[in-house]
Structures are given as C-alpha cells and as structure tokens.
Amino acid sequence: MNIYTIVLIILVVTGCLNVVFRQRWVVFATTILLALFAGLRATNIGPDTISYYTDYWLRTMDFNFHSQFEPGYSLLVKIFVFFNVNANTFFLLFAFLTLSLLGIFFHRYSYLPIFSLAYYYARFFLTRDMNQIRQSLAAAILLFSLKYMAERDLKRFTIIVLIASLFHSVALIMFVPYVLINYFGFKSDDGLPLKYGIVYIASLIASLFITPIITFIFNLVGLGTDYLTASVYTSGGGLLNPVLLFQSVISFLLAYIMEHRDTTLFRRTLYKTYMVGTLILLLLNQYRVLAGRTSTVLVTVEAIVVVDIIKTLVPRGGQTIVTAAVIVLTFFLISESTLSIGYLPYVTFLN
C-alpha cells in the first residue's frame, strides 16, 4: 500500500467520524495534512513540478528573468526571491495558500466538509496540487466568485476572476457560465433536464466541426497547435473518456434535482456552473488535455455537488457509507492510474 492510499484512508475515516462528532477544527487539520503532503514533495514528484522549481531558480539568478508564467504567479515568485526565501519554502507556502482557500470554501458551503476535502483529494489533488499548481490556485480563487455570480454582481465577480487569471489564464472561462446562467436558458429550472439534454446533444454535434475554429483561435493568439495535433495531448480523449462520462452522469442528476427539489439560488448556481464545465469538456472532447485544462476550473465544485447528490437521493442511514464508497471508487477509477506518471515513490525535499 502506497502513501497516497494511506492518506485517502485517513481522510475517509476522518470524514466518517466527523459525521458523528462534528468538530470544526478537524476540517482545518485535514487541510493542513493535504497542504503538507503537497508542499513537502520533492522536485521529481509531479511531471510539472521541476518546471516550477526551474523557474524559481532562474529568478534567483536573474531577478529580471522573463518567465513563461502568468504575471500574478511571477510577481509572487519575485516577492519571495526578493526576500531570499528558498524554493522549497515558497512551494510549501503556496500549497498552504491553495488548500486553505479550499478548506475555507468547503467549510462554509459543504454539508460534509471533510468528505468534500476527501473527494477533492480523490479527484483533483494529484493533477493539481502535486503538479499544476497555478491552475490549482486559480481554481480555488474562482470558487469565491460563485457567490457573486448567483447575485449577478458583475463587478465583484469580475474582480475575483481577473485575480484568478493572474495565476492561470484559463480562469477567464468563468465568464461563460456567468453569461449562460444569468442571461440565457440556464436561468430557469423549468424543464431543465430536457433543455440540458438538447444543449448536450448540440455540443456533441458541434464538437465534430470545432477543429477549424480552435485552430484559428490558437494561431491568432500565437499558441501554436500542439494541443490539437500532438498525440501526447490528444490520446485518451473522445467520447469514451471516463471523466466525461462521469461528469455527464453527475450533470444530469443535478438537472433532475433542480427541477424536482427546492434548492437555494447559490446552490443552483453551483450546480449549473458544473454543468457548463461538462458541456465544455464535451465540446472539446477530441482534445483530451485542452478539454481537461479548460473545463476543470469550473468543476472543482464536484467535491460539493457529489455530497449534495448523495444527501438528496440516498436515505439518511446510508449516506455516510455511500459517500465514503464513492470517494474510494473515484480515487481508484480516476486518480490511481496517474500515480505511475511521476508520483511514485513519494519523497520529500527533507530527505
């Protein structure tokens, strides 16, 4: 049994116990555990980690070094380099920042915050907090824009999205659900499963003809076409992508719940944002990496909506065991296969 599975067991068991004892401090304790687990990793843990360390080291050698990363991230690196903070400490603090934002959001909005953290670990933690850390922070920041999306407070919503985009430009995709939810068909819940099904089929058809449009956009902004043509970025995509199938099931369940159950305005905004993320994943299904990196910042809320679905559809006596089982299955079906790509064996920079 590897350490990743051990951490999963700790989180799931803690989540089960906290259903009974409801201790607030446990949420923050598990958040600290995950932050330490991500922040203490060595440079060879996670395929992208070495590029972040290299960027930091280059900045220490040349303070005016031109980084490939977004200005917010580069500014943060500059501040820490200016104060002679070493790279290991920077990435440890970066992990604490990201996981603290997630912990606060889950504590505030999830019915079972420990289970939401455990689900986040099972579904997103490896590829984000152990690897794509800019995207992870951007996604965590975007969670706090959902309140203002629900309230149609465009000014505050835009400020938060722009802050997130300073760490990863994909955060700008958040404007898509804002427009769809507040101004188009997603605004009403009446007949939502049928409406969503129609849009789902339309997105599927559109995915067959979208390549020229994406190619034009990529060439226009100077991104090149590697994400569209290189097999390393496209293999494993398509309609049989298990993540797409998984998200599709969740999205239709959410549509059903919103039509048949009373939910708050904030909750409906949360659900609909997730559903839009699934549509984007479907629309770009031919391009596995592009689809994943574009849609993933919209579906961080999966850690909350899965808990909500179980709470709504499963009898109370079975909710805890079903939630724990779903978390474990999610880890082994989606994340466990990732471990062999640069995550084993786990070592820390303290070794």
Short mmCIF file of C-alpha atoms in Angstrom, two decimals:
data_model
loop_
_atom_site.label_atom_id
_atom_site.label_comp_id
_atom_site.label_asym_id
_atom_site.label_seq_id
_atom_site.Cartn_x
_atom_site.Cartn_y
_atom_site.Cartn_z
CA MET A 1 0.00 0.00 0.00
CA ASN A 2 1.48 3.36 -1.05
CA ILE A 3 1.32 6.60 0.89
CA TYR A 4 -1.34 8.07 -1.42
CA THR A 5 -3.75 5.30 -0.48
CA ILE A 6 -2.88 5.75 3.20
CA VAL A 7 -3.74 9.47 3.01
CA LEU A 8 -7.02 8.55 1.28
CA ILE A 9 -7.90 6.14 4.10
CA ILE A 10 -7.09 8.78 6.74
CA LEU A 11 -9.35 11.31 5.03
CA VAL A 12 -12.25 8.90 4.53
CA VAL A 13 -12.11 7.55 8.09
CA THR A 14 -11.86 11.10 9.46
CA GLY A 15 -14.85 12.09 7.34
CA CYS A 16 -16.90 9.19 8.70
CA LEU A 17 -16.02 10.04 12.30
CA ASN A 18 -16.74 13.71 11.82
CA VAL A 19 -20.27 12.94 10.62
CA VAL A 20 -20.86 11.88 14.25
CA PHE A 21 -18.66 14.28 16.23
CA ARG A 22 -18.88 17.41 14.03
CA GLN A 23 -15.65 19.00 15.24
CA ARG A 24 -14.88 22.18 13.29
CA TRP A 25 -11.15 22.03 13.92
CA VAL A 26 -10.90 18.70 12.06
CA VAL A 27 -11.60 20.50 8.78
CA PHE A 28 -8.54 22.67 9.27
CA ALA A 29 -6.44 19.74 10.49
CA THR A 30 -7.14 17.77 7.30
CA THR A 31 -6.47 20.89 5.23
CA ILE A 32 -3.05 21.20 6.89
CA LEU A 33 -2.37 17.50 6.23
CA LEU A 34 -3.00 17.94 2.50
CA ALA A 35 -1.00 21.16 2.35
CA LEU A 36 1.98 19.46 3.97
CA PHE A 37 1.64 16.44 1.71
CA ALA A 38 1.73 18.63 -1.41
CA GLY A 39 4.13 21.29 -0.18
CA LEU A 40 6.83 18.94 1.11
CA ARG A 41 7.10 16.89 -2.08
CA ALA A 42 10.45 16.71 -3.85
CA THR A 43 11.11 18.19 -7.28
CA ASN A 44 10.61 14.84 -9.03
CA ILE A 45 7.06 14.37 -7.73
CA GLY A 46 4.61 15.51 -10.40
CA PRO A 47 5.57 15.93 -14.08
CA ASP A 48 5.36 19.75 -13.99
CA THR A 49 6.98 20.32 -10.59
CA ILE A 50 10.51 20.56 -11.93
CA SER A 51 9.49 23.34 -14.33
CA TYR A 52 8.22 25.42 -11.40
CA TYR A 53 11.42 24.86 -9.45
CA THR A 54 13.47 25.74 -12.53
CA ASP A 55 11.52 28.96 -12.99
CA TYR A 56 12.14 29.86 -9.34
CA TRP A 57 15.85 29.09 -9.53
CA LEU A 58 16.23 31.13 -12.74
CA ARG A 59 14.59 34.06 -10.95
CA THR A 60 17.12 33.81 -8.13
CA MET A 61 19.96 34.00 -10.67
CA ASP A 62 18.38 36.78 -12.76
CA PHE A 63 15.73 38.84 -10.99
CA ASN A 64 14.55 40.29 -14.33
CA PHE A 65 14.25 36.84 -15.92
CA HIS A 66 11.28 36.69 -18.35
CA SER A 67 9.04 33.90 -17.08
CA GLN A 68 6.64 31.90 -19.24
CA PHE A 69 4.06 32.01 -16.46
CA GLU A 70 1.25 34.50 -15.77
CA PRO A 71 2.10 37.87 -14.15
CA GLY A 72 0.43 37.14 -10.80
CA TYR A 73 2.43 33.98 -10.27
CA SER A 74 5.63 35.66 -11.49
CA LEU A 75 5.06 38.60 -9.12
CA LEU A 76 4.60 36.21 -6.20
CA VAL A 77 7.87 34.48 -7.10
CA LYS A 78 9.63 37.86 -7.36
CA ILE A 79 8.46 38.88 -3.89
CA PHE A 80 9.74 35.67 -2.30
CA VAL A 81 13.02 35.80 -4.22
CA PHE A 82 13.50 39.43 -3.15
CA PHE A 83 13.30 38.34 0.49
CA ASN A 84 15.71 35.43 -0.18
CA VAL A 85 13.11 32.73 0.52
CA ASN A 86 14.26 29.38 -0.83
CA ALA A 87 12.22 27.47 -3.40
CA ASN A 88 11.14 24.70 -1.02
CA THR A 89 9.64 27.17 1.44
CA PHE A 90 7.89 29.05 -1.37
CA PHE A 91 6.15 25.93 -2.70
CA LEU A 92 5.21 24.82 0.80
CA LEU A 93 3.55 28.19 1.47
CA PHE A 94 1.94 28.10 -1.98
CA ALA A 95 0.35 24.76 -1.10
CA PHE A 96 -0.91 26.17 2.19
CA LEU A 97 -2.46 29.14 0.38
CA THR A 98 -4.32 26.97 -2.14
CA LEU A 99 -5.51 24.31 0.31
CA SER A 100 -6.52 26.95 2.88
CA LEU A 101 -8.82 28.60 0.32
CA LEU A 102 -10.33 25.20 -0.49
CA GLY A 103 -10.73 24.34 3.19
CA ILE A 104 -12.46 27.65 3.92
CA PHE A 105 -14.85 27.25 0.98
CA PHE A 106 -15.74 23.65 1.81
CA HIS A 107 -16.20 24.50 5.49
CA ARG A 108 -18.53 27.34 4.53
CA TYR A 109 -20.64 25.66 1.85
CA SER A 110 -20.40 21.85 2.10
CA TYR A 111 -22.77 19.83 4.25
CA LEU A 112 -19.87 17.46 4.97
CA PRO A 113 -16.64 19.45 4.52
CA ILE A 114 -14.27 16.60 5.44
CA PHE A 115 -15.86 14.38 2.82
CA SER A 116 -15.60 17.23 0.31
CA LEU A 117 -11.88 17.54 1.05
CA ALA A 118 -11.51 13.77 0.77
CA TYR A 119 -13.36 13.80 -2.56
CA TYR A 120 -11.20 16.67 -3.81
CA TYR A 121 -8.15 14.60 -2.89
CA ALA A 122 -9.51 11.56 -4.73
CA ARG A 123 -10.48 13.50 -7.84
CA PHE A 124 -8.22 16.55 -8.29
CA PHE A 125 -5.36 16.68 -5.80
CA LEU A 126 -2.72 14.71 -7.71
CA THR A 127 -3.02 16.54 -11.02
CA ARG A 128 -3.46 19.96 -9.44
CA ASP A 129 -1.77 20.45 -6.08
CA MET A 130 1.00 17.94 -6.75
CA ASN A 131 1.57 19.16 -10.30
CA GLN A 132 -0.34 22.04 -11.97
CA ILE A 133 -0.15 24.40 -9.00
CA ARG A 134 -1.01 27.62 -10.87
CA GLN A 135 -4.24 26.13 -12.12
CA SER A 136 -4.98 24.76 -8.67
CA LEU A 137 -4.71 28.18 -7.04
CA ALA A 138 -6.73 29.82 -9.82
CA ALA A 139 -9.50 27.22 -9.39
CA ALA A 140 -9.55 27.77 -5.62
CA ILE A 141 -9.85 31.54 -6.05
CA LEU A 142 -12.66 31.12 -8.60
CA LEU A 143 -14.81 29.30 -6.04
CA PHE A 144 -15.32 32.60 -4.25
CA SER A 145 -16.73 34.21 -7.41
CA LEU A 146 -19.74 31.86 -7.36
CA LYS A 147 -21.48 33.91 -4.66
CA TYR A 148 -21.34 36.99 -6.87
CA MET A 149 -22.37 35.03 -9.95
CA ALA A 150 -25.52 34.00 -8.08
CA GLU A 151 -26.14 37.60 -7.00
CA ARG A 152 -25.39 38.90 -10.52
CA ASP A 153 -22.81 41.23 -9.01
CA LEU A 154 -20.71 41.54 -12.17
CA LYS A 155 -18.20 43.97 -10.65
CA ARG A 156 -17.11 41.79 -7.74
CA PHE A 157 -17.38 38.65 -9.85
CA THR A 158 -15.05 40.17 -12.47
CA ILE A 159 -12.52 41.28 -9.86
CA ILE A 160 -12.20 37.75 -8.47
CA VAL A 161 -12.00 36.16 -11.91
CA LEU A 162 -9.30 38.61 -13.02
CA ILE A 163 -7.30 37.92 -9.85
CA ALA A 164 -7.52 34.18 -10.58
CA SER A 165 -6.47 34.78 -14.20
CA LEU A 166 -3.25 36.36 -12.95
CA PHE A 167 -2.24 32.86 -11.86
CA HIS A 168 -3.72 30.93 -14.78
CA SER A 169 -5.35 32.50 -17.83
CA VAL A 170 -7.87 29.65 -18.14
CA ALA A 171 -9.73 31.28 -15.23
CA LEU A 172 -11.33 33.64 -17.76
CA ILE A 173 -13.54 30.75 -18.88
CA MET A 174 -15.62 31.54 -15.78
CA PHE A 175 -17.36 34.29 -17.75
CA VAL A 176 -19.04 31.60 -19.89
CA PRO A 177 -21.23 30.17 -17.09
CA TYR A 178 -21.91 33.69 -15.80
CA VAL A 179 -23.48 34.64 -19.13
CA LEU A 180 -25.28 31.32 -19.70
CA ILE A 181 -26.72 31.13 -16.19
CA ASN A 182 -27.79 34.75 -15.85
CA TYR A 183 -28.92 35.65 -19.36
CA PHE A 184 -29.80 32.50 -21.33
CA GLY A 185 -31.79 29.27 -20.97
CA PHE A 186 -29.96 28.07 -17.88
CA LYS A 187 -31.55 30.90 -15.90
CA SER A 188 -34.78 28.93 -15.41
CA ASP A 189 -35.06 25.47 -13.84
CA ASP A 190 -38.30 24.58 -15.63
CA GLY A 191 -37.72 21.59 -17.88
CA LEU A 192 -34.02 21.77 -17.10
CA PRO A 193 -33.22 18.07 -17.79
CA LEU A 194 -34.77 18.35 -21.26
CA LYS A 195 -33.11 21.70 -22.00
CA TYR A 196 -29.77 20.41 -20.79
CA GLY A 197 -30.17 17.28 -22.90
CA ILE A 198 -30.79 19.39 -26.01
CA VAL A 199 -27.73 21.56 -25.33
CA TYR A 200 -25.72 18.43 -24.57
CA ILE A 201 -26.58 16.90 -27.96
CA ALA A 202 -25.90 20.23 -29.69
CA SER A 203 -22.47 20.40 -28.04
CA LEU A 204 -21.76 16.84 -29.13
CA ILE A 205 -22.60 17.68 -32.74
CA ALA A 206 -20.63 20.94 -32.59
CA SER A 207 -17.58 19.02 -31.33
CA LEU A 208 -17.35 17.33 -34.73
CA PHE A 209 -16.86 20.66 -36.50
CA ILE A 210 -14.95 22.74 -33.97
CA THR A 211 -11.37 21.99 -35.08
CA PRO A 212 -11.07 24.84 -37.66
CA ILE A 213 -12.38 27.36 -35.13
CA ILE A 214 -9.97 26.26 -32.39
CA THR A 215 -7.05 26.18 -34.83
CA PHE A 216 -7.85 29.74 -35.96
CA ILE A 217 -8.02 30.98 -32.35
CA PHE A 218 -4.78 29.26 -31.37
CA ASN A 219 -2.94 30.70 -34.36
CA LEU A 220 -4.44 34.13 -33.72
CA VAL A 221 -3.11 34.29 -30.15
CA GLY A 222 0.17 32.58 -31.01
CA LEU A 223 -0.32 29.38 -29.02
CA GLY A 224 0.56 27.04 -31.87
CA THR A 225 -1.32 23.80 -32.48
CA ASP A 226 0.50 21.25 -30.31
CA TYR A 227 -2.57 20.85 -28.07
CA LEU A 228 -4.58 19.97 -31.19
CA THR A 229 -2.19 17.68 -33.04
CA ALA A 230 0.40 16.10 -30.71
CA SER A 231 -0.69 12.62 -29.60
CA VAL A 232 0.58 13.25 -26.07
CA TYR A 233 -2.16 15.91 -25.74
CA THR A 234 -4.96 14.19 -27.67
CA SER A 235 -4.68 10.47 -26.87
CA GLY A 236 -7.22 9.21 -24.36
CA GLY A 237 -9.78 11.81 -25.34
CA GLY A 238 -13.05 11.32 -27.18
CA LEU A 239 -16.49 10.34 -26.01
CA LEU A 240 -15.19 7.31 -24.11
CA ASN A 241 -13.13 9.49 -21.79
CA PRO A 242 -14.21 8.16 -18.35
CA VAL A 243 -14.10 11.65 -16.83
CA LEU A 244 -16.56 12.92 -19.46
CA LEU A 245 -18.91 10.01 -18.81
CA PHE A 246 -18.60 10.54 -15.07
CA GLN A 247 -19.32 14.27 -15.27
CA SER A 248 -22.21 13.73 -17.67
CA VAL A 249 -23.99 11.44 -15.20
CA ILE A 250 -23.47 13.95 -12.39
CA SER A 251 -24.70 16.85 -14.56
CA PHE A 252 -27.98 15.13 -15.50
CA LEU A 253 -28.55 14.17 -11.87
CA LEU A 254 -28.11 17.83 -10.92
CA ALA A 255 -30.59 18.88 -13.60
CA TYR A 256 -33.09 16.39 -12.18
CA ILE A 257 -32.56 17.60 -8.61
CA MET A 258 -33.03 21.26 -9.55
CA GLU A 259 -36.30 20.52 -11.33
CA HIS A 260 -37.77 18.34 -8.59
CA ARG A 261 -36.26 19.64 -5.33
CA ASP A 262 -36.09 23.03 -3.68
CA THR A 263 -32.56 24.44 -3.74
CA THR A 264 -31.10 27.83 -2.87
CA LEU A 265 -30.05 30.30 -5.52
CA PHE A 266 -26.39 29.79 -4.59
CA ARG A 267 -26.74 26.01 -4.81
CA ARG A 268 -28.35 26.23 -8.24
CA THR A 269 -25.52 28.48 -9.43
CA LEU A 270 -23.01 25.96 -8.12
CA TYR A 271 -24.74 23.10 -9.95
CA LYS A 272 -25.18 24.97 -13.22
CA THR A 273 -21.55 26.07 -13.29
CA TYR A 274 -20.60 22.41 -13.02
CA MET A 275 -22.99 21.51 -15.83
CA VAL A 276 -21.43 24.15 -18.10
CA GLY A 277 -18.00 22.71 -17.31
CA THR A 278 -19.23 19.32 -18.51
CA LEU A 279 -20.51 20.86 -21.75
CA ILE A 280 -17.09 22.42 -22.41
CA LEU A 281 -15.43 19.07 -21.77
CA LEU A 282 -17.86 17.51 -24.25
CA LEU A 283 -17.37 20.25 -26.85
CA LEU A 284 -13.58 19.77 -26.77
CA ASN A 285 -13.68 16.00 -26.30
CA GLN A 286 -11.27 15.34 -29.20
CA TYR A 287 -8.50 17.19 -27.37
CA ARG A 288 -8.01 15.50 -24.01
CA VAL A 289 -5.56 17.91 -22.37
CA LEU A 290 -7.11 21.08 -23.79
CA ALA A 291 -10.59 19.93 -22.74
CA GLY A 292 -9.42 18.97 -19.27
CA ARG A 293 -7.46 22.13 -18.56
CA THR A 294 -10.22 24.37 -19.89
CA SER A 295 -13.16 22.79 -18.10
CA THR A 296 -11.53 21.69 -14.85
CA VAL A 297 -11.64 25.11 -13.15
CA LEU A 298 -15.44 25.04 -13.49
CA VAL A 299 -15.87 21.62 -11.89
CA THR A 300 -13.92 21.99 -8.65
CA VAL A 301 -17.38 22.21 -7.10
CA GLU A 302 -17.77 18.49 -7.84
CA ALA A 303 -16.41 17.94 -4.34
CA ILE A 304 -19.56 19.61 -3.03
CA VAL A 305 -22.16 18.55 -5.59
CA VAL A 306 -21.43 14.82 -5.20
CA VAL A 307 -22.04 15.14 -1.45
CA ASP A 308 -25.26 17.03 -2.24
CA ILE A 309 -26.47 14.39 -4.70
CA ILE A 310 -25.94 11.60 -2.17
CA LYS A 311 -27.64 13.65 0.55
CA THR A 312 -30.64 14.21 -1.74
CA LEU A 313 -31.07 10.77 -3.29
CA VAL A 314 -29.79 8.31 -0.66
CA PRO A 315 -31.73 7.53 2.55
CA ARG A 316 -30.15 9.19 5.56
CA GLY A 317 -28.97 5.97 7.16
CA GLY A 318 -26.85 5.06 4.14
CA GLN A 319 -25.43 8.45 3.22
CA THR A 320 -22.13 8.12 5.10
CA ILE A 321 -21.20 4.69 3.74
CA VAL A 322 -22.25 5.61 0.19
CA THR A 323 -20.24 8.86 0.29
CA ALA A 324 -17.16 7.02 1.58
CA ALA A 325 -17.56 4.34 -1.10
CA VAL A 326 -17.92 6.93 -3.89
CA ILE A 327 -14.75 8.71 -2.74
CA VAL A 328 -12.72 5.49 -2.71
CA LEU A 329 -14.08 4.40 -6.10
CA THR A 330 -13.34 7.83 -7.58
CA PHE A 331 -9.74 7.63 -6.42
CA PHE A 332 -9.14 4.18 -7.89
CA LEU A 333 -11.06 4.81 -11.11
CA ILE A 334 -9.68 8.27 -11.93
CA SER A 335 -6.62 9.23 -9.90
CA GLU A 336 -4.88 5.95 -9.03
CA SER A 337 -3.78 5.36 -12.62
CA THR A 338 -1.99 8.73 -12.53
CA LEU A 339 0.42 7.62 -9.79
CA SER A 340 2.75 5.83 -12.20
CA ILE A 341 3.31 9.06 -14.18
CA GLY A 342 5.82 10.78 -11.94
CA TYR A 343 4.35 10.35 -8.45
CA LEU A 344 5.95 7.14 -7.16
CA PRO A 345 7.75 6.71 -4.90
CA TYR A 346 6.70 9.74 -2.88
CA VAL A 347 9.68 11.57 -1.39
CA THR A 348 10.05 14.95 0.27
CA PHE A 349 12.67 17.66 -0.09
CA LEU A 350 13.58 16.88 3.53
CA ASN A 351 15.09 13.51 2.52
#
